[in-house]
XYZ file of C-alpha atoms in Angstrom:
577
model
C 76.011 82.825 -51.022
C 77.645 80.828 -48.260
C 75.748 82.774 -45.601
C 72.437 82.040 -47.347
C 73.231 78.331 -47.457
C 74.198 78.413 -43.790
C 70.921 80.115 -42.890
C 68.973 77.528 -44.881
C 70.895 74.748 -43.168
C 70.046 76.180 -39.747
C 66.359 76.257 -40.644
C 66.396 72.694 -41.911
C 68.348 71.535 -38.879
C 65.853 73.208 -36.543
C 62.901 71.598 -38.316
C 64.671 68.243 -38.253
C 65.239 68.515 -34.510
C 61.637 69.519 -33.891
C 60.350 66.591 -35.934
C 62.653 64.196 -34.075
C 60.721 64.618 -30.836
C 58.368 61.798 -29.911
C 54.631 62.496 -29.795
C 53.068 61.187 -26.575
C 49.284 61.625 -26.847
C 48.710 59.982 -23.473
C 50.525 62.831 -21.712
C 48.528 66.056 -22.156
C 51.041 68.100 -20.162
C 54.135 66.983 -22.088
C 52.985 65.699 -25.473
C 56.479 66.057 -26.964
C 59.594 64.397 -25.548
C 63.169 63.661 -26.723
C 63.450 60.575 -28.903
C 66.719 59.537 -27.237
C 67.768 59.880 -23.589
C 71.194 58.556 -22.620
C 73.028 58.611 -19.316
C 74.534 62.088 -19.699
C 72.877 63.502 -22.806
C 69.698 63.492 -24.864
C 68.241 64.660 -28.123
C 66.282 67.919 -28.467
C 63.661 68.704 -25.851
C 61.061 71.463 -26.049
C 62.984 73.384 -23.377
C 66.011 73.590 -25.686
C 64.255 75.749 -28.284
C 65.522 79.311 -27.902
C 63.422 82.476 -27.886
C 64.883 83.526 -31.256
C 63.973 80.167 -32.741
C 60.446 80.450 -31.378
C 60.151 83.938 -32.881
C 61.214 82.512 -36.223
C 58.714 79.647 -35.975
C 55.883 82.063 -35.212
C 56.817 84.137 -38.228
C 56.855 81.239 -40.711
C 54.059 78.999 -39.420
C 51.394 80.507 -41.660
C 53.662 80.080 -44.704
C 54.010 76.329 -44.239
C 51.781 73.899 -46.114
C 49.248 71.971 -44.061
C 50.816 68.686 -43.029
C 52.825 67.027 -40.298
C 55.754 69.478 -40.416
C 53.415 72.415 -39.885
C 51.588 70.404 -37.229
C 54.840 69.889 -35.332
C 55.811 73.567 -35.506
C 52.318 74.608 -34.413
C 52.327 72.035 -31.600
C 55.621 73.400 -30.271
C 54.199 76.918 -30.205
C 50.916 75.764 -28.652
C 52.551 74.042 -25.678
C 55.163 76.754 -25.067
C 54.116 79.236 -22.334
C 53.701 82.728 -23.707
C 53.406 81.517 -27.308
C 50.033 79.804 -27.151
C 47.450 80.944 -29.671
C 44.286 79.177 -30.790
C 45.438 79.249 -34.420
C 48.449 77.103 -33.489
C 46.235 74.365 -32.044
C 43.987 74.529 -35.103
C 46.993 74.265 -37.423
C 48.259 71.234 -35.501
C 44.849 69.561 -35.714
C 44.622 70.248 -39.446
C 47.997 68.594 -39.916
C 47.082 65.548 -37.866
C 43.972 65.037 -39.999
C 46.137 64.583 -43.101
C 47.293 61.222 -41.715
C 45.369 58.444 -43.515
C 43.572 55.788 -41.489
C 45.364 52.762 -42.937
C 47.841 50.233 -41.641
C 50.670 51.622 -43.777
C 50.878 54.722 -41.595
C 49.047 53.693 -38.418
C 51.967 51.808 -36.917
C 54.496 54.466 -37.957
C 53.070 57.344 -35.974
C 49.552 57.626 -37.350
C 48.032 56.247 -34.160
C 49.832 58.888 -32.083
C 48.721 61.707 -34.394
C 45.056 60.714 -34.216
C 45.275 60.152 -30.475
C 46.735 63.617 -29.962
C 44.079 65.168 -32.208
C 41.256 63.526 -30.254
C 42.756 64.767 -27.007
C 43.489 68.298 -28.208
C 40.238 69.184 -30.013
C 37.920 69.010 -26.954
C 40.344 71.211 -24.995
C 39.670 74.081 -27.388
C 36.022 74.368 -26.360
C 33.819 75.986 -28.983
C 36.821 76.642 -31.216
C 37.458 72.907 -31.456
C 33.862 71.716 -31.818
C 33.846 71.661 -35.623
C 37.226 69.940 -35.742
C 36.052 67.327 -33.229
C 33.072 66.595 -35.491
C 35.393 66.226 -38.478
C 37.572 63.779 -36.560
C 34.507 61.821 -35.452
C 33.129 61.584 -38.990
C 36.472 60.430 -40.387
C 36.812 57.714 -37.765
C 33.299 56.340 -38.150
C 33.553 56.398 -41.945
C 36.712 54.312 -41.669
C 34.998 52.040 -39.151
C 32.068 51.504 -41.529
C 34.506 50.236 -44.148
C 36.065 47.923 -41.592
C 32.707 46.465 -40.604
C 31.989 45.716 -44.274
C 35.425 44.193 -44.918
C 37.306 43.601 -41.650
C 41.052 44.184 -41.664
C 43.701 44.548 -38.946
C 42.669 48.221 -38.657
C 39.236 47.405 -37.216
C 40.396 46.935 -33.636
C 42.738 49.973 -33.455
C 40.111 52.351 -34.819
C 37.401 50.990 -32.522
C 39.807 51.148 -29.584
C 40.587 54.795 -30.297
C 36.884 55.639 -30.482
C 36.140 53.912 -27.192
C 39.160 55.296 -25.343
C 38.322 58.877 -26.283
C 34.539 58.404 -26.053
C 34.073 59.869 -29.510
C 30.577 61.308 -29.998
C 28.738 60.291 -33.187
C 25.248 59.336 -34.308
C 26.432 55.742 -34.909
C 28.157 55.373 -31.541
C 25.155 53.616 -29.974
C 25.400 50.802 -32.553
C 29.100 50.193 -31.958
C 28.758 47.440 -29.287
C 26.363 45.295 -31.342
C 28.335 45.763 -34.557
C 31.527 44.684 -32.842
C 29.708 41.672 -31.422
C 28.499 40.690 -34.890
C 31.988 40.887 -36.386
C 33.246 38.815 -33.468
C 30.638 36.085 -34.058
C 31.304 36.062 -37.811
C 35.067 35.942 -37.279
C 34.766 33.053 -34.832
C 32.675 31.060 -37.291
C 35.162 31.704 -40.102
C 38.153 30.689 -37.991
C 39.627 34.157 -37.390
C 39.886 33.484 -33.686
C 42.225 36.366 -32.797
C 40.005 38.929 -34.474
C 36.988 37.391 -32.754
C 38.614 37.709 -29.338
C 39.572 41.311 -29.899
C 36.069 42.184 -31.086
C 34.533 40.475 -28.060
C 36.861 42.454 -25.773
C 35.951 45.729 -27.437
C 32.257 44.881 -27.483
C 32.452 44.012 -23.793
C 33.955 47.429 -23.033
C 31.473 49.193 -25.315
C 28.454 47.528 -23.669
C 29.856 48.433 -20.265
C 30.252 52.065 -21.330
C 26.654 51.974 -22.593
C 25.462 50.825 -19.128
C 24.409 47.388 -20.400
C 26.004 44.997 -17.874
C 24.127 41.910 -19.103
C 25.428 42.255 -22.646
C 28.897 43.064 -21.347
C 28.837 39.861 -19.294
C 27.635 37.954 -22.372
C 30.674 39.178 -24.295
C 32.932 38.164 -21.427
C 31.513 34.647 -21.638
C 31.887 34.634 -25.435
C 35.539 35.596 -25.058
C 36.148 32.776 -22.579
C 34.337 30.313 -24.841
C 36.902 30.906 -27.603
C 39.688 29.745 -25.303
C 37.759 26.613 -24.320
C 36.932 25.798 -27.940
C 40.562 26.146 -28.984
C 41.668 23.971 -26.062
C 39.296 21.219 -27.182
C 40.750 21.281 -30.695
C 44.429 21.177 -29.744
C 44.197 19.146 -26.544
C 43.031 15.805 -27.951
C 43.754 13.466 -30.822
C 46.894 12.966 -32.879
C 49.392 15.774 -32.468
C 47.730 16.918 -29.250
C 49.288 19.855 -27.422
C 48.078 19.456 -23.820
C 50.394 22.206 -22.566
C 48.750 24.734 -24.863
C 45.322 23.362 -23.985
C 46.209 23.835 -20.325
C 47.099 27.469 -20.955
C 43.857 28.054 -22.836
C 41.700 26.438 -20.166
C 43.374 28.461 -17.421
C 42.841 31.597 -19.461
C 39.174 30.691 -19.935
C 38.728 30.103 -16.204
C 40.198 33.507 -15.401
C 37.851 35.212 -17.858
C 34.753 33.292 -16.725
C 35.443 34.476 -13.175
C 35.110 38.076 -14.377
C 31.414 37.477 -15.128
C 29.437 39.063 -12.258
C 27.852 36.548 -9.906
C 24.308 37.705 -10.661
C 24.643 36.788 -14.358
C 26.427 33.435 -14.063
C 23.367 31.182 -13.899
C 21.668 33.082 -16.703
C 24.710 32.643 -18.972
C 25.480 29.058 -17.931
C 28.772 30.007 -16.304
C 28.213 28.410 -12.897
C 28.438 24.862 -14.244
C 31.499 25.705 -16.328
C 33.299 27.103 -13.291
C 32.620 23.829 -11.505
C 33.964 21.595 -14.313
C 36.932 23.596 -15.595
C 39.368 23.017 -12.674
C 39.246 19.253 -13.255
C 39.823 19.716 -16.983
C 42.795 21.935 -16.173
C 44.200 19.279 -13.846
C 43.815 16.601 -16.537
C 45.585 18.772 -19.107
C 48.378 19.409 -16.636
C 48.870 15.691 -16.030
C 49.066 15.029 -19.757
C 51.564 17.864 -20.168
C 53.907 16.418 -17.554
C 53.870 13.073 -19.323
C 55.049 14.702 -22.551
C 57.933 16.699 -21.051
C 61.562 15.762 -21.636
C 64.908 16.957 -20.328
C 67.127 18.992 -22.658
C 70.807 19.279 -21.695
C 73.437 21.648 -23.076
C 77.223 21.452 -22.659
C 78.980 24.136 -20.593
C 80.481 27.050 -22.506
C 82.620 30.080 -21.730
C 81.211 33.592 -22.022
C 82.301 34.022 -25.636
C 80.277 30.976 -26.487
C 77.295 32.447 -24.667
C 77.587 35.703 -26.580
C 78.008 34.079 -29.978
C 75.145 31.688 -29.328
C 72.823 34.481 -28.213
C 73.668 36.621 -31.236
C 73.106 33.716 -33.589
C 69.728 32.926 -32.061
C 68.270 36.405 -32.530
C 70.122 37.810 -35.553
C 68.344 37.954 -38.879
C 65.075 36.669 -37.432
C 61.598 38.094 -37.788
C 60.471 40.262 -34.859
C 58.314 37.455 -33.475
C 60.970 34.768 -33.799
C 63.643 37.040 -32.331
C 61.449 37.712 -29.302
C 60.807 34.007 -28.965
C 64.544 33.301 -29.073
C 65.217 35.888 -26.376
C 62.453 34.604 -24.105
C 63.685 31.014 -24.387
C 67.409 31.777 -24.405
C 68.074 29.663 -21.288
C 65.940 27.447 -19.008
C 65.033 28.280 -15.438
C 67.729 27.516 -12.865
C 67.265 24.056 -11.346
C 66.750 24.086 -7.605
C 68.243 20.640 -7.002
C 71.267 21.394 -9.178
C 71.785 24.629 -7.281
C 71.623 22.790 -3.966
C 74.130 20.164 -5.078
C 76.494 22.827 -6.394
C 76.240 24.671 -3.073
C 77.062 21.506 -1.135
C 80.057 20.832 -3.377
C 81.329 24.371 -2.833
C 80.968 24.150 0.935
C 82.697 20.776 1.068
C 85.639 21.997 -0.989
C 85.973 25.269 0.920
C 85.970 23.577 4.301
C 87.518 26.461 6.246
C 84.929 28.882 4.941
C 82.159 26.412 5.695
C 83.300 26.031 9.305
C 83.030 29.765 9.939
C 79.943 31.898 10.061
C 79.158 34.594 7.524
C 77.788 38.094 7.890
C 76.113 39.873 4.985
C 76.194 43.645 4.662
C 74.385 45.977 2.312
C 76.132 48.774 0.414
C 75.688 51.086 3.357
C 77.394 48.660 5.749
C 74.162 47.562 7.427
C 74.038 43.935 8.576
C 71.191 42.331 6.671
C 71.805 38.597 7.253
C 74.005 36.108 9.085
C 74.684 32.384 8.734
C 76.140 29.979 11.267
C 79.020 27.550 10.583
C 78.199 24.371 8.710
C 77.781 21.339 10.960
C 79.654 18.174 9.997
C 77.024 15.907 11.500
C 75.241 13.311 9.425
C 71.875 14.888 10.130
C 71.059 18.124 8.304
C 70.137 20.851 10.807
C 68.132 24.017 10.274
C 71.341 26.038 10.556
C 72.916 23.860 7.873
C 69.955 24.396 5.579
C 70.246 28.149 6.016
C 73.950 28.050 5.155
C 73.295 25.857 2.123
C 70.537 28.204 1.021
C 72.853 31.197 1.360
C 75.389 29.456 -0.878
C 72.689 28.597 -3.413
C 71.650 32.244 -3.601
C 75.272 33.355 -3.869
C 75.892 30.962 -6.747
C 72.720 32.176 -8.432
C 74.337 35.611 -8.663
C 76.985 34.075 -10.938
C 74.233 32.573 -13.063
C 72.501 35.942 -13.310
C 75.617 37.848 -14.291
C 76.660 35.279 -16.874
C 73.158 35.128 -18.328
C 72.819 38.896 -18.572
C 76.315 39.750 -19.802
C 76.760 36.703 -21.996
C 73.271 36.356 -23.407
C 70.499 38.823 -22.673
C 72.324 42.128 -23.232
C 74.068 41.100 -26.492
C 70.852 39.590 -27.868
C 68.792 42.614 -26.874
C 71.269 44.931 -28.571
C 70.826 43.088 -31.864
C 67.032 43.111 -31.537
C 66.958 46.857 -30.843
C 68.957 47.482 -34.004
C 66.949 45.133 -36.213
C 63.411 45.691 -34.916
C 61.173 48.268 -33.253
C 58.831 46.651 -30.733
C 55.871 48.724 -29.568
C 54.266 48.704 -26.167
C 51.056 47.166 -27.517
C 52.975 44.139 -28.835
C 54.123 43.235 -25.325
C 50.696 44.008 -23.848
C 49.140 41.531 -26.277
C 51.723 38.921 -25.274
C 50.764 39.439 -21.629
C 47.073 39.156 -22.501
C 47.650 35.820 -24.238
C 49.469 34.273 -21.283
C 47.458 32.403 -18.674
C 50.062 33.470 -16.136
C 48.930 37.107 -16.203
C 45.661 37.983 -14.428
C 43.139 39.488 -16.874
C 43.198 42.941 -15.285
C 46.996 43.193 -15.116
C 48.011 42.589 -18.745
C 48.498 46.302 -19.423
C 50.890 46.829 -16.517
C 52.831 43.625 -17.209
C 53.017 44.466 -20.900
C 54.302 47.961 -20.122
C 57.021 46.496 -17.925
C 58.068 44.026 -20.605
C 58.093 46.814 -23.201
C 60.366 49.103 -21.180
C 62.850 46.263 -20.834
C 62.788 45.749 -24.596
C 63.503 49.477 -24.931
C 66.489 49.135 -22.587
C 65.028 51.119 -19.681
C 65.240 48.470 -16.974
C 64.557 50.989 -14.224
C 61.104 51.622 -15.680
C 60.657 47.901 -16.336
C 61.155 46.796 -12.738
C 58.911 49.612 -11.481
C 56.066 47.938 -13.349
C 57.049 44.286 -12.991
C 58.070 43.784 -9.358
C 54.616 44.682 -7.958
C 52.929 42.671 -10.714
C 55.082 39.623 -9.940
C 53.749 39.616 -6.388
C 50.190 39.991 -7.645
C 50.662 37.093 -10.085
C 51.855 34.864 -7.244
C 48.949 35.889 -5.016
C 46.407 35.511 -7.841
C 47.364 31.931 -8.679
C 47.736 30.927 -5.035
C 44.179 32.084 -4.402
C 43.088 30.112 -7.446
C 44.722 27.046 -5.896
C 42.986 27.843 -2.574
C 46.259 28.504 -0.743
C 46.327 30.985 2.115
C 47.587 34.417 1.078
C 46.633 36.529 4.098
C 46.728 36.645 7.883
C 44.279 37.887 10.484
C 45.506 39.985 13.403
C 44.212 40.018 16.967
C 41.542 42.571 16.088
C 40.161 40.394 13.314
C 41.591 42.506 10.496
C 42.781 40.505 7.507
C 46.042 41.584 5.875
C 47.634 40.313 2.676
C 51.011 38.624 3.084
C 54.094 39.849 1.253
C 55.950 37.923 -1.425
C 58.472 36.336 0.948
C 55.694 34.915 3.118
C 53.676 33.786 0.116
C 56.560 31.784 -1.326
C 56.998 29.909 1.961
C 53.400 28.642 2.044
C 53.058 24.863 1.779
C 51.897 23.908 -1.700
C 53.348 26.889 -3.548
C 55.907 24.666 -5.319
C 53.056 22.603 -6.717
C 51.441 25.733 -8.152
C 54.484 27.283 -9.827
C 57.137 24.575 -9.812
C 60.096 24.362 -7.451
C 62.575 25.825 -9.933
C 60.571 28.994 -10.544
C 59.947 29.437 -6.813
C 63.685 29.044 -6.193
C 64.521 31.765 -8.699
C 61.887 34.097 -7.268
C 63.224 33.621 -3.751
C 66.862 34.034 -4.791
C 66.184 37.158 -6.830
C 63.309 38.917 -5.080
C 63.081 37.743 -1.475
C 66.324 36.513 0.042
C 68.523 38.734 2.196
C 71.461 36.722 0.853
C 70.701 38.028 -2.640
C 69.559 41.311 -4.207
C 66.194 41.040 -2.398
C 64.618 43.149 -5.125
C 61.064 43.070 -3.804
C 61.948 44.515 -0.416
C 64.673 46.913 -1.550
C 62.285 48.261 -4.184
C 59.307 48.511 -1.823
C 61.341 50.362 0.827
C 63.062 52.726 -1.595
C 66.522 51.234 -1.000
C 67.460 50.833 -4.666
C 69.710 53.556 -6.041
C 70.170 54.555 -9.691
C 72.793 51.882 -10.315
C 70.586 49.160 -8.821
C 67.789 49.900 -11.281
C 70.139 49.225 -14.198
C 72.174 46.407 -12.675
C 72.483 42.852 -13.929
C 69.954 41.864 -11.249
C 67.360 44.295 -12.642
C 68.000 43.087 -16.189
C 67.642 39.480 -15.061
C 64.417 40.317 -13.205
C 62.943 41.753 -16.413
C 64.105 38.780 -18.465
C 62.771 36.373 -15.821
C 59.323 37.925 -16.205
C 59.511 37.878 -20.013
C 60.493 34.214 -19.928
C 57.802 33.273 -17.409
C 54.997 35.139 -19.163
C 55.950 33.821 -22.602
C 57.055 30.238 -21.913
C 53.677 28.658 -22.706
C 52.785 31.101 -25.463
C 55.907 30.266 -27.451
C 55.044 26.561 -27.347
C 52.148 27.188 -29.727
C 52.347 25.860 -33.293
C 53.995 28.113 -35.841
C 50.667 28.609 -37.603
C 49.291 30.335 -34.507
C 52.127 32.857 -34.508
C 51.646 33.508 -38.210
C 47.943 34.087 -37.653
C 48.721 36.384 -34.740
C 51.023 38.471 -36.869
C 48.435 38.745 -39.634
C 45.569 39.534 -37.280
C 47.281 42.023 -35.010
C 49.631 43.646 -37.566
C 52.226 44.288 -34.918
C 54.210 47.396 -35.528
C 57.563 45.709 -35.002
């Protein structure tokens, strides 16, 4: 009796381990991966399944009822070399089709199941043709219901159809139907749904080789941002900072309209007037700003404060608390603190300093501080080095006393998905329209605790963000060599261009220089670009701070929106968190 129970337990344990693996439909070569990967261990991977276990799975697959458990067993056999059989793929597809197309299951794995099914069926050739038709019919039937009564499932289903280029008799009508729902939603005040429908319609028209209609949808999308800016930017209770964000977002989107369609769609005149409206909104925003001061605290106070700010909150409010945990470092305060340090440590100030990297390579030097009344260039370099050195203390205290404890609570209480952070990036005027996916991915990996992955995405995108907005402000971002070839400047050069402080603010530029560009600091941009970061560097306090810096910068305007906007966003997008 005991042996029978043990055998049953082994079977159940094996099935449990198999079902624990994460389904990654975007990776056709490795669709299953461990759900947990730690420094020196991980959960079950497909390579861990033994030959005896695979023999057992082959023997019992046909006995299992159609569903997700059978789909997982069949999927394991299908992707294992030497075990592949067409019936396994068909069994997996049959199981994936049992997942209903509703928001109760979509955000809990349903999206991944349908995505995997749409990727797998065409790979079977003739054997998968009938299944592909079944999938197509199910999706378009669900989409018909959404067009009649729109819900948060409209956009995900339409997105899936467009991404996988699902073939159906109604596919040709998809762009116009999405446009209609977008127009109706805009008129009824469902602005977030309208924007998403315009985006999808824009992509659908482009896929249908209709560039004029695609450009029209681009303009319609930009118009929603202008209209919202007009509502919230004037009158009692005006929010010029939010209006500024919306107008900048509109300008970025209008610029995506191809030149040949701008006059036809009335975009040329808008592009001429919008910069002045943005400047006016910026001036009004500055007039409404105020200074907020907080008393100094020890690290226990930092930890307790961070935990209190994020604990027990909704996913949206917890993310807001994390993004606004602390303000940007003040450049002038940092300079004054550096001067105070140098004046107190007089002996150290009167000697030069040499900076080495971990390999002992000399990467920077400073000369002794001059005691003259006039500030020399050498003095400024020494002061700057001290400012960057002090910023390291700020980074470590912020990460260890605030960001890491708060993030730990949020990971236990919530489950943020990649799409949630992509949508945040899309809504921020800071992020160029064609970079929201990459920025969102970087922000997501930081939320998941993988800061190595996060900085791989975010460091290049930070440089692009700087270049994008400098070009928008007509600042020089490139140089021309003796042969007349124009080359883009790197981040360090960009941040030294006259006028860059006016674009981003001196405090943000200071933090970018201290963290990403200075040889006196971690110099993340250059060490990353030249492959000088080792495993520890990718998970250091500097990497964590770099991720949090980007989260804070991307989100700082978005989180200033009225609470009603966040409630509407949650209802419209049905975030999975």
